[in-house]
mmCIF file of C-alpha atoms in Angstrom:
data_model
loop_
_atom_site.group_PDB
_atom_site.id
_atom_site.type_symbol
_atom_site.label_atom_id
_atom_site.label_comp_id
_atom_site.label_asym_id
_atom_site.label_seq_id
_atom_site.Cartn_x
_atom_site.Cartn_y
_atom_site.Cartn_z
ATOM 1 C CA MET A 1 -3.368 26.882 9.207
ATOM 2 C CA ASP A 2 -4.076 25.573 12.707
ATOM 3 C CA LEU A 3 -1.668 22.641 12.949
ATOM 4 C CA SER A 4 1.485 21.544 11.157
ATOM 5 C CA ILE A 5 2.574 17.952 11.781
ATOM 6 C CA VAL A 6 6.276 17.327 11.180
ATOM 7 C CA ILE A 7 7.417 13.696 10.828
ATOM 8 C CA VAL A 8 11.033 12.660 10.317
ATOM 9 C CA ASN A 9 11.487 9.215 8.793
ATOM 10 C CA TRP A 10 14.388 6.832 8.299
ATOM 11 C CA ASN A 11 13.615 3.313 7.099
ATOM 12 C CA THR A 12 10.242 2.868 8.855
ATOM 13 C CA ARG A 13 8.068 2.537 5.755
ATOM 14 C CA ASP A 14 5.349 0.283 7.175
ATOM 15 C CA MET A 15 5.145 2.149 10.496
ATOM 16 C CA LEU A 16 5.077 5.467 8.649
ATOM 17 C CA ARG A 17 2.226 4.252 6.442
ATOM 18 C CA ASP A 18 0.206 3.284 9.514
ATOM 19 C CA CYS A 19 1.035 6.555 11.232
ATOM 20 C CA LEU A 20 -0.101 8.695 8.296
ATOM 21 C CA ALA A 21 -3.256 6.605 7.890
ATOM 22 C CA SER A 22 -4.111 7.192 11.549
ATOM 23 C CA ILE A 23 -4.132 10.981 11.227
ATOM 24 C CA PRO A 24 -7.787 12.101 10.896
ATOM 25 C CA PRO A 25 -8.433 13.801 7.545
ATOM 26 C CA ASP A 26 -10.730 16.514 8.902
ATOM 27 C CA GLU A 27 -11.318 17.585 12.491
ATOM 28 C CA GLY A 28 -12.783 21.034 11.885
ATOM 29 C CA MET A 29 -9.352 22.630 11.633
ATOM 30 C CA GLN A 30 -6.772 23.212 8.957
ATOM 31 C CA THR A 31 -3.954 20.704 9.208
ATOM 32 C CA GLU A 32 -0.889 19.995 7.087
ATOM 33 C CA VAL A 33 1.475 17.036 7.277
ATOM 34 C CA ILE A 34 5.159 17.339 6.351
ATOM 35 C CA VAL A 35 7.346 14.228 6.046
ATOM 36 C CA ILE A 36 11.110 14.583 5.857
ATOM 37 C CA ASP A 37 12.734 11.372 4.662
ATOM 38 C CA ASN A 38 16.394 10.953 5.607
ATOM 39 C CA ALA A 39 17.486 8.928 2.560
ATOM 40 C CA SER A 40 15.604 5.768 3.539
ATOM 41 C CA GLY A 41 16.546 2.638 1.650
ATOM 42 C CA ASP A 42 13.239 0.842 2.165
ATOM 43 C CA GLY A 43 11.026 2.743 -0.253
ATOM 44 C CA SER A 44 9.508 5.019 2.383
ATOM 45 C CA ALA A 45 9.554 8.142 0.239
ATOM 46 C CA GLY A 46 7.989 6.378 -2.735
ATOM 47 C CA MET A 47 5.252 4.996 -0.498
ATOM 48 C CA VAL A 48 4.375 8.456 0.811
ATOM 49 C CA ALA A 49 4.312 9.964 -2.662
ATOM 50 C CA ALA A 50 2.047 7.202 -3.986
ATOM 51 C CA ALA A 51 -0.300 6.607 -1.043
ATOM 52 C CA PHE A 52 -0.487 10.063 0.547
ATOM 53 C CA PRO A 53 -0.373 12.706 -2.210
ATOM 54 C CA GLY A 54 -1.660 15.393 0.182
ATOM 55 C CA VAL A 55 1.433 15.052 2.363
ATOM 56 C CA ARG A 56 4.305 17.423 1.713
ATOM 57 C CA LEU A 57 7.357 15.213 1.187
ATOM 58 C CA ILE A 58 10.980 16.298 1.497
ATOM 59 C CA ARG A 59 13.550 13.768 0.235
ATOM 60 C CA ASN A 60 16.986 14.246 1.746
ATOM 61 C CA PRO A 61 19.922 12.777 -0.220
ATOM 62 C CA ASP A 62 21.533 11.556 3.018
ATOM 63 C CA ASN A 63 20.680 10.928 6.676
ATOM 64 C CA ARG A 64 20.945 14.376 8.244
ATOM 65 C CA GLY A 65 19.819 13.359 11.704
ATOM 66 C CA PHE A 66 16.659 14.168 13.599
ATOM 67 C CA ALA A 67 17.335 17.796 14.504
ATOM 68 C CA VAL A 68 18.382 18.956 11.056
ATOM 69 C CA ALA A 69 15.488 17.150 9.363
ATOM 70 C CA THR A 70 12.966 18.422 11.899
ATOM 71 C CA ASN A 71 14.139 21.974 11.355
ATOM 72 C CA GLN A 72 13.630 21.535 7.612
ATOM 73 C CA GLY A 73 10.001 20.714 8.334
ATOM 74 C CA LEU A 74 9.557 23.483 10.882
ATOM 75 C CA ARG A 75 10.834 26.073 8.416
ATOM 76 C CA LEU A 76 8.188 24.974 5.915
ATOM 77 C CA ALA A 77 5.377 24.701 8.447
ATOM 78 C CA ARG A 78 2.567 27.257 8.287
ATOM 79 C CA GLY A 79 0.552 26.258 11.367
ATOM 80 C CA ARG A 80 -0.160 28.255 14.491
ATOM 81 C CA HIS A 81 0.896 25.134 16.369
ATOM 82 C CA LEU A 82 3.755 22.797 15.398
ATOM 83 C CA LEU A 83 3.663 19.089 16.260
ATOM 84 C CA LEU A 84 6.668 16.808 16.265
ATOM 85 C CA LEU A 85 5.314 13.306 15.698
ATOM 86 C CA ASN A 86 7.416 10.156 15.405
ATOM 87 C CA SER A 87 6.960 7.907 12.401
ATOM 88 C CA ASP A 88 6.467 4.883 14.681
ATOM 89 C CA THR A 89 3.269 6.172 16.286
ATOM 90 C CA LEU A 90 -0.478 5.819 15.849
ATOM 91 C CA VAL A 91 -2.808 8.764 16.481
ATOM 92 C CA HIS A 92 -6.002 7.888 18.341
ATOM 93 C CA GLY A 93 -9.378 9.640 18.298
ATOM 94 C CA ASP A 94 -9.501 13.427 18.433
ATOM 95 C CA VAL A 95 -6.224 13.954 20.299
ATOM 96 C CA LEU A 96 -4.950 16.371 17.646
ATOM 97 C CA ALA A 97 -7.996 18.633 17.774
ATOM 98 C CA ARG A 98 -8.127 18.541 21.574
ATOM 99 C CA SER A 99 -4.421 19.365 21.783
ATOM 100 C CA VAL A 100 -4.924 22.480 19.662
ATOM 101 C CA GLN A 101 -7.958 23.454 21.739
ATOM 102 C CA TYR A 102 -5.912 23.064 24.912
ATOM 103 C CA MET A 103 -3.115 25.258 23.600
ATOM 104 C CA ASP A 104 -5.601 27.908 22.486
ATOM 105 C CA ALA A 105 -7.145 27.943 25.963
ATOM 106 C CA HIS A 106 -3.777 28.158 27.800
ATOM 107 C CA PRO A 107 -1.701 30.950 26.227
ATOM 108 C CA ARG A 108 1.226 30.599 28.669
ATOM 109 C CA VAL A 109 1.839 26.977 27.728
ATOM 110 C CA GLY A 110 4.676 26.896 25.228
ATOM 111 C CA MET A 111 4.846 23.137 24.761
ATOM 112 C CA MET A 112 2.628 20.217 25.639
ATOM 113 C CA GLY A 113 2.525 16.444 25.477
ATOM 114 C CA CYS A 114 -0.272 13.885 25.668
ATOM 115 C CA LYS A 115 -0.608 10.376 27.060
ATOM 116 C CA VAL A 116 1.538 7.843 25.195
ATOM 117 C CA LEU A 117 0.803 4.123 25.144
ATOM 118 C CA ASN A 118 3.069 1.158 24.531
ATOM 119 C CA GLU A 119 2.087 -1.453 21.963
ATOM 120 C CA ASP A 120 0.418 -3.541 24.701
ATOM 121 C CA GLY A 121 -1.689 -0.615 25.891
ATOM 122 C CA SER A 122 0.346 0.146 29.010
ATOM 123 C CA THR A 123 1.364 3.710 29.730
ATOM 124 C CA GLN A 124 4.727 4.828 28.377
ATOM 125 C CA LEU A 125 6.707 6.980 30.792
ATOM 126 C CA THR A 126 7.015 10.035 28.585
ATOM 127 C CA CYS A 127 7.190 13.506 30.149
ATOM 128 C CA SER A 128 9.732 13.691 32.928
ATOM 129 C CA ARG A 129 12.102 15.885 34.871
ATOM 130 C CA PHE A 130 15.374 17.106 33.392
ATOM 131 C CA PRO A 131 18.019 14.335 33.224
ATOM 132 C CA SER A 132 20.346 15.986 35.747
ATOM 133 C CA PHE A 133 23.455 14.186 37.007
ATOM 134 C CA ALA A 134 21.667 13.296 40.246
ATOM 135 C CA ASN A 135 18.603 11.978 38.416
ATOM 136 C CA LEU A 136 20.661 9.847 36.039
ATOM 137 C CA LEU A 137 22.837 8.589 38.888
ATOM 138 C CA LEU A 138 19.721 7.270 40.649
ATOM 139 C CA GLN A 139 18.657 5.718 37.340
ATOM 140 C CA THR A 140 21.966 4.012 36.588
ATOM 141 C CA LEU A 141 22.269 2.674 40.146
ATOM 142 C CA GLY A 142 18.791 1.178 39.859
ATOM 143 C CA ALA A 143 17.616 3.145 42.896
ATOM 144 C CA SER A 144 14.564 4.399 41.040
ATOM 145 C CA ARG A 145 13.196 0.823 40.993
ATOM 146 C CA LEU A 146 12.990 0.596 44.783
ATOM 147 C CA GLY A 147 9.714 2.507 44.913
ATOM 148 C CA SER A 148 10.353 3.949 48.365
ATOM 149 C CA PRO A 149 11.063 6.633 49.279
ATOM 150 C CA ARG A 150 9.105 8.161 46.431
ATOM 151 C CA TRP A 151 11.743 10.751 45.521
ATOM 152 C CA LEU A 152 13.955 7.974 44.166
ATOM 153 C CA GLY A 153 11.650 7.802 41.137
ATOM 154 C CA ARG A 154 11.573 11.558 40.606
ATOM 155 C CA TYR A 155 13.372 11.545 37.228
ATOM 156 C CA GLN A 156 10.718 9.524 35.384
ATOM 157 C CA MET A 157 7.984 10.655 37.808
ATOM 158 C CA LEU A 158 7.184 7.017 38.602
ATOM 159 C CA ASP A 159 4.490 7.898 41.141
ATOM 160 C CA TRP A 160 2.349 9.514 38.451
ATOM 161 C CA ALA A 161 -0.119 7.582 36.271
ATOM 162 C CA ARG A 162 -0.201 10.209 33.488
ATOM 163 C CA ASP A 163 -3.937 10.695 33.932
ATOM 164 C CA ASP A 164 -4.025 14.313 35.135
ATOM 165 C CA GLU A 165 -2.610 17.634 34.033
ATOM 166 C CA ARG A 166 0.859 18.506 35.318
ATOM 167 C CA GLU A 167 3.752 20.784 34.574
ATOM 168 C CA VAL A 168 6.839 18.846 33.496
ATOM 169 C CA GLU A 169 10.402 19.654 32.515
ATOM 170 C CA VAL A 170 10.847 17.396 29.475
ATOM 171 C CA ILE A 171 8.325 16.293 26.853
ATOM 172 C CA SER A 172 9.148 13.378 24.587
ATOM 173 C CA GLY A 173 9.689 14.222 20.926
ATOM 174 C CA CYS A 174 7.402 11.363 19.890
ATOM 175 C CA TYR A 175 4.505 13.822 20.435
ATOM 176 C CA LEU A 176 5.610 17.353 21.220
ATOM 177 C CA LEU A 177 3.271 20.222 20.384
ATOM 178 C CA ALA A 178 4.823 23.699 20.382
ATOM 179 C CA ARG A 179 3.279 27.105 19.914
ATOM 180 C CA ARG A 180 4.644 29.018 16.910
ATOM 181 C CA GLU A 181 5.186 32.067 19.107
ATOM 182 C CA THR A 182 7.311 29.954 21.437
ATOM 183 C CA VAL A 183 9.455 28.583 18.616
ATOM 184 C CA ALA A 184 9.937 32.098 17.226
ATOM 185 C CA GLN A 185 11.305 33.140 20.619
ATOM 186 C CA ILE A 186 13.519 30.173 21.538
ATOM 187 C CA GLY A 187 14.616 29.118 18.058
ATOM 188 C CA LEU A 188 14.631 25.789 16.259
ATOM 189 C CA LEU A 189 16.229 22.564 17.446
ATOM 190 C CA ASP A 190 19.983 22.705 18.047
ATOM 191 C CA GLU A 191 21.476 20.937 15.041
ATOM 192 C CA ALA A 192 24.621 20.003 16.979
ATOM 193 C CA PHE A 193 22.481 17.131 18.323
ATOM 194 C CA PHE A 194 22.304 14.327 15.768
ATOM 195 C CA LEU A 195 19.709 11.953 17.204
ATOM 196 C CA TYR A 196 19.266 12.203 21.003
ATOM 197 C CA GLY A 197 19.005 15.104 23.416
ATOM 198 C CA GLU A 198 17.642 17.681 20.987
ATOM 199 C CA GLU A 199 14.078 17.749 22.338
ATOM 200 C CA THR A 200 15.344 17.850 25.944
ATOM 201 C CA ASP A 201 17.492 20.848 25.055
ATOM 202 C CA TRP A 202 14.493 22.456 23.296
ATOM 203 C CA CYS A 203 12.340 21.950 26.376
ATOM 204 C CA ARG A 204 15.017 23.412 28.644
ATOM 205 C CA ARG A 205 15.285 26.529 26.469
ATOM 206 C CA CYS A 206 11.501 26.823 26.466
ATOM 207 C CA ALA A 207 11.378 26.791 30.280
ATOM 208 C CA ASP A 208 14.309 29.187 30.523
ATOM 209 C CA GLU A 209 12.268 31.742 28.571
ATOM 210 C CA GLY A 210 9.392 31.491 31.046
ATOM 211 C CA TRP A 211 7.018 29.260 29.105
ATOM 212 C CA GLN A 212 5.133 26.432 30.785
ATOM 213 C CA LEU A 213 5.611 22.831 29.673
ATOM 214 C CA VAL A 214 2.558 20.708 30.376
ATOM 215 C CA PHE A 215 1.302 17.170 30.124
ATOM 216 C CA ALA A 216 -2.425 17.368 29.333
ATOM 217 C CA PRO A 217 -4.906 14.439 29.348
ATOM 218 C CA VAL A 218 -6.357 15.359 25.954
ATOM 219 C CA GLY A 219 -6.215 11.882 24.451
ATOM 220 C CA CYS A 220 -3.481 9.460 23.514
ATOM 221 C CA ILE A 221 -1.221 8.004 20.862
ATOM 222 C CA THR A 222 0.593 4.671 20.636
ATOM 223 C CA HIS A 223 4.373 4.795 20.351
ATOM 224 C CA PHE A 224 6.061 1.586 19.280
ATOM 225 C CA GLY A 225 9.517 2.973 20.038
ATOM 226 C CA SER A 226 12.914 2.872 18.326
ATOM 227 C CA GLY A 227 11.450 2.337 14.894
ATOM 228 C CA SER A 228 14.591 3.710 13.305
ATOM 229 C CA SER A 229 17.261 3.492 15.996
ATOM 230 C CA ARG A 230 16.788 -0.225 16.689
ATOM 231 C CA LYS A 231 18.658 -0.814 13.435
ATOM 232 C CA LEU A 232 21.738 0.932 14.812
ATOM 233 C CA SER A 233 22.792 -1.815 17.265
ATOM 234 C CA TYR A 234 25.392 -0.615 19.752
ATOM 235 C CA ARG A 235 25.679 2.701 17.889
ATOM 236 C CA ARG A 236 22.249 3.607 19.306
ATOM 237 C CA ASP A 237 23.658 3.530 22.845
ATOM 238 C CA LEU A 238 26.672 5.561 21.774
ATOM 239 C CA MET A 239 24.423 8.173 20.179
ATOM 240 C CA LEU A 240 22.234 8.306 23.262
ATOM 241 C CA SER A 241 25.311 8.786 25.449
ATOM 242 C CA GLU A 242 26.754 11.405 23.101
ATOM 243 C CA GLY A 243 23.514 13.364 23.134
ATOM 244 C CA THR A 244 23.322 13.241 26.917
ATOM 245 C CA VAL A 245 26.932 14.367 27.349
ATOM 246 C CA ARG A 246 26.409 17.168 24.803
ATOM 247 C CA LEU A 247 23.271 18.283 26.660
ATOM 248 C CA HIS A 248 25.130 18.559 29.953
ATOM 249 C CA GLY A 249 28.045 20.340 28.361
ATOM 250 C CA LYS A 250 25.739 22.904 26.814
ATOM 251 C CA HIS A 251 23.790 23.640 29.972
ATOM 252 C CA GLY A 252 26.364 22.888 32.674
ATOM 253 C CA GLY A 253 29.788 23.414 31.152
ATOM 254 C CA ALA A 254 32.833 21.204 30.548
ATOM 255 C CA LEU A 255 32.964 19.702 34.040
ATOM 256 C CA ALA A 256 29.318 18.651 33.798
ATOM 257 C CA ALA A 257 30.022 17.001 30.439
ATOM 258 C CA VAL A 258 33.042 15.106 31.822
ATOM 259 C CA ALA A 259 31.081 13.949 34.870
ATOM 260 C CA MET A 260 28.258 12.658 32.685
ATOM 261 C CA TRP A 261 30.658 10.899 30.318
ATOM 262 C CA VAL A 262 32.319 9.129 33.241
ATOM 263 C CA LEU A 263 28.956 8.172 34.758
ATOM 264 C CA LEU A 264 27.726 6.652 31.487
ATOM 265 C CA LEU A 265 31.006 4.880 30.886
ATOM 266 C CA GLY A 266 30.781 3.348 34.359
ATOM 267 C CA PHE A 267 27.236 2.207 33.703
ATOM 268 C CA ASN A 268 28.150 0.542 30.409
ATOM 269 C CA CYS A 269 31.208 -1.105 31.951
ATOM 270 C CA SER A 270 29.072 -2.544 34.722
ATOM 271 C CA ARG A 271 26.560 -3.880 32.183
ATOM 272 C CA SER A 272 29.378 -5.368 30.099
ATOM 273 C CA ILE A 273 30.807 -7.194 33.142
ATOM 274 C CA TYR A 274 27.370 -8.362 34.316
ATOM 275 C CA TRP A 275 26.292 -9.791 30.959
ATOM 276 C CA SER A 276 29.707 -11.319 30.237
ATOM 277 C CA LEU A 277 29.587 -13.224 33.532
ATOM 278 C CA ARG A 278 25.994 -14.205 32.965
ATOM 279 C CA ALA A 279 26.801 -15.488 29.500
ATOM 280 C CA LEU A 280 29.295 -17.906 31.040
ATOM 281 C CA ALA A 281 26.592 -19.464 33.184
ATOM 282 C CA ASP A 282 23.660 -18.989 30.816
ATOM 283 C CA ARG A 283 24.247 -20.475 27.375
ATOM 284 C CA ARG A 284 21.181 -18.875 25.860
ATOM 285 C CA ARG A 285 21.771 -16.649 22.871
ATOM 286 C CA GLU A 286 20.257 -13.547 24.505
ATOM 287 C CA ALA A 287 22.886 -13.369 27.264
ATOM 288 C CA ALA A 288 25.737 -13.698 24.777
ATOM 289 C CA GLU A 289 24.260 -11.046 22.488
ATOM 290 C CA ARG A 290 23.805 -8.592 25.346
ATOM 291 C CA ALA A 291 27.351 -9.209 26.545
ATOM 292 C CA ARG A 292 28.658 -8.594 23.024
ATOM 293 C CA HIS A 293 26.535 -5.465 22.723
ATOM 294 C CA PHE A 294 27.845 -3.802 25.880
ATOM 295 C CA ARG A 295 31.422 -4.820 25.135
ATOM 296 C CA GLN A 296 31.130 -2.997 21.827
ATOM 297 C CA VAL A 297 29.673 0.062 23.535
ATOM 298 C CA VAL A 298 32.571 0.165 25.992
ATOM 299 C CA ARG A 299 35.145 -0.490 23.268
ATOM 300 C CA HIS A 300 33.918 2.483 21.233
ATOM 301 C CA PHE A 301 32.851 4.734 24.102
ATOM 302 C CA ALA A 302 35.340 7.448 23.159
ATOM 303 C CA ARG A 303 32.844 8.263 20.401
ATOM 304 C CA ALA A 304 30.373 9.324 23.075
ATOM 305 C CA TRP A 305 32.418 12.462 23.633
ATOM 306 C CA PRO A 306 30.715 15.121 21.473
ATOM 307 C CA ALA A 307 32.514 16.098 18.293
ATOM 308 C CA ALA A 308 32.490 19.736 17.278
ATOM 309 C CA GLY A 309 30.335 19.147 14.215
ATOM 310 C CA GLY A 310 27.555 17.289 15.994
ATOM 311 C CA GLN A 311 27.845 14.012 14.056
ATOM 312 C CA PRO A 312 28.863 11.169 16.434
ATOM 313 C CA GLY A 313 31.917 9.152 15.521
#
């Protein structure tokens, strides 16, 4: 088996159908597709069973989070290469075959990503540097938008068009291809992460073991983004914050976790104040909804401190 494609799904039936339909049936290599459904309530699992009988389907009785579900798929996978692919993506052309060919030709590359497009065809800023405290501080202060000096945009590598091969520190989990040998060495995803931060942690562990992480211009996919998490409302931001704090605690210790929690709390407080004031002057519904959103995030921000079990509060 050359390639195992692992897709975790939660309530993205229509996007998942389009994603599975976009995967080429035969590209001169042996490929398997594994879908892990986290107790979707929209008929996703039934759709896969009926429309894609060749797909291996795992039906979880509850939502176990991205890391746990992904690991279920990885344990079943038989491929030499293991691809994490989001359910809200479309695969274009021969990107799968070319990705496998690239990995076969570069034995020191442990993980790779490809070009990712937004729905409108613009380039999505996947593949980045590690979200260190300094990088996220520049991001939260809005300094990365200034454009000059160039190092202000270093976190998202804003001066790079994603059209040439480069080593990176983080590859987005929407399309993350890993070598089986690499996974055997570094282990599976850390299941203490529920929804965010797990692929960043995986990439960090990969680099720590001496493997290269590379963006390669082998083709592209479209990623619609937040197919599942958009349904979570303010809880999405809390989960993102919790994952980021957990990541810094794991790799930097307790002080790093506290510093990141305070930074993210400050950011959300500033957004709450900004949108609340704007809602007073701007009677449009969007301003009021954003103000309400960030107020809820701040009100419940204690949940962004990682719990021992991994499930956010």
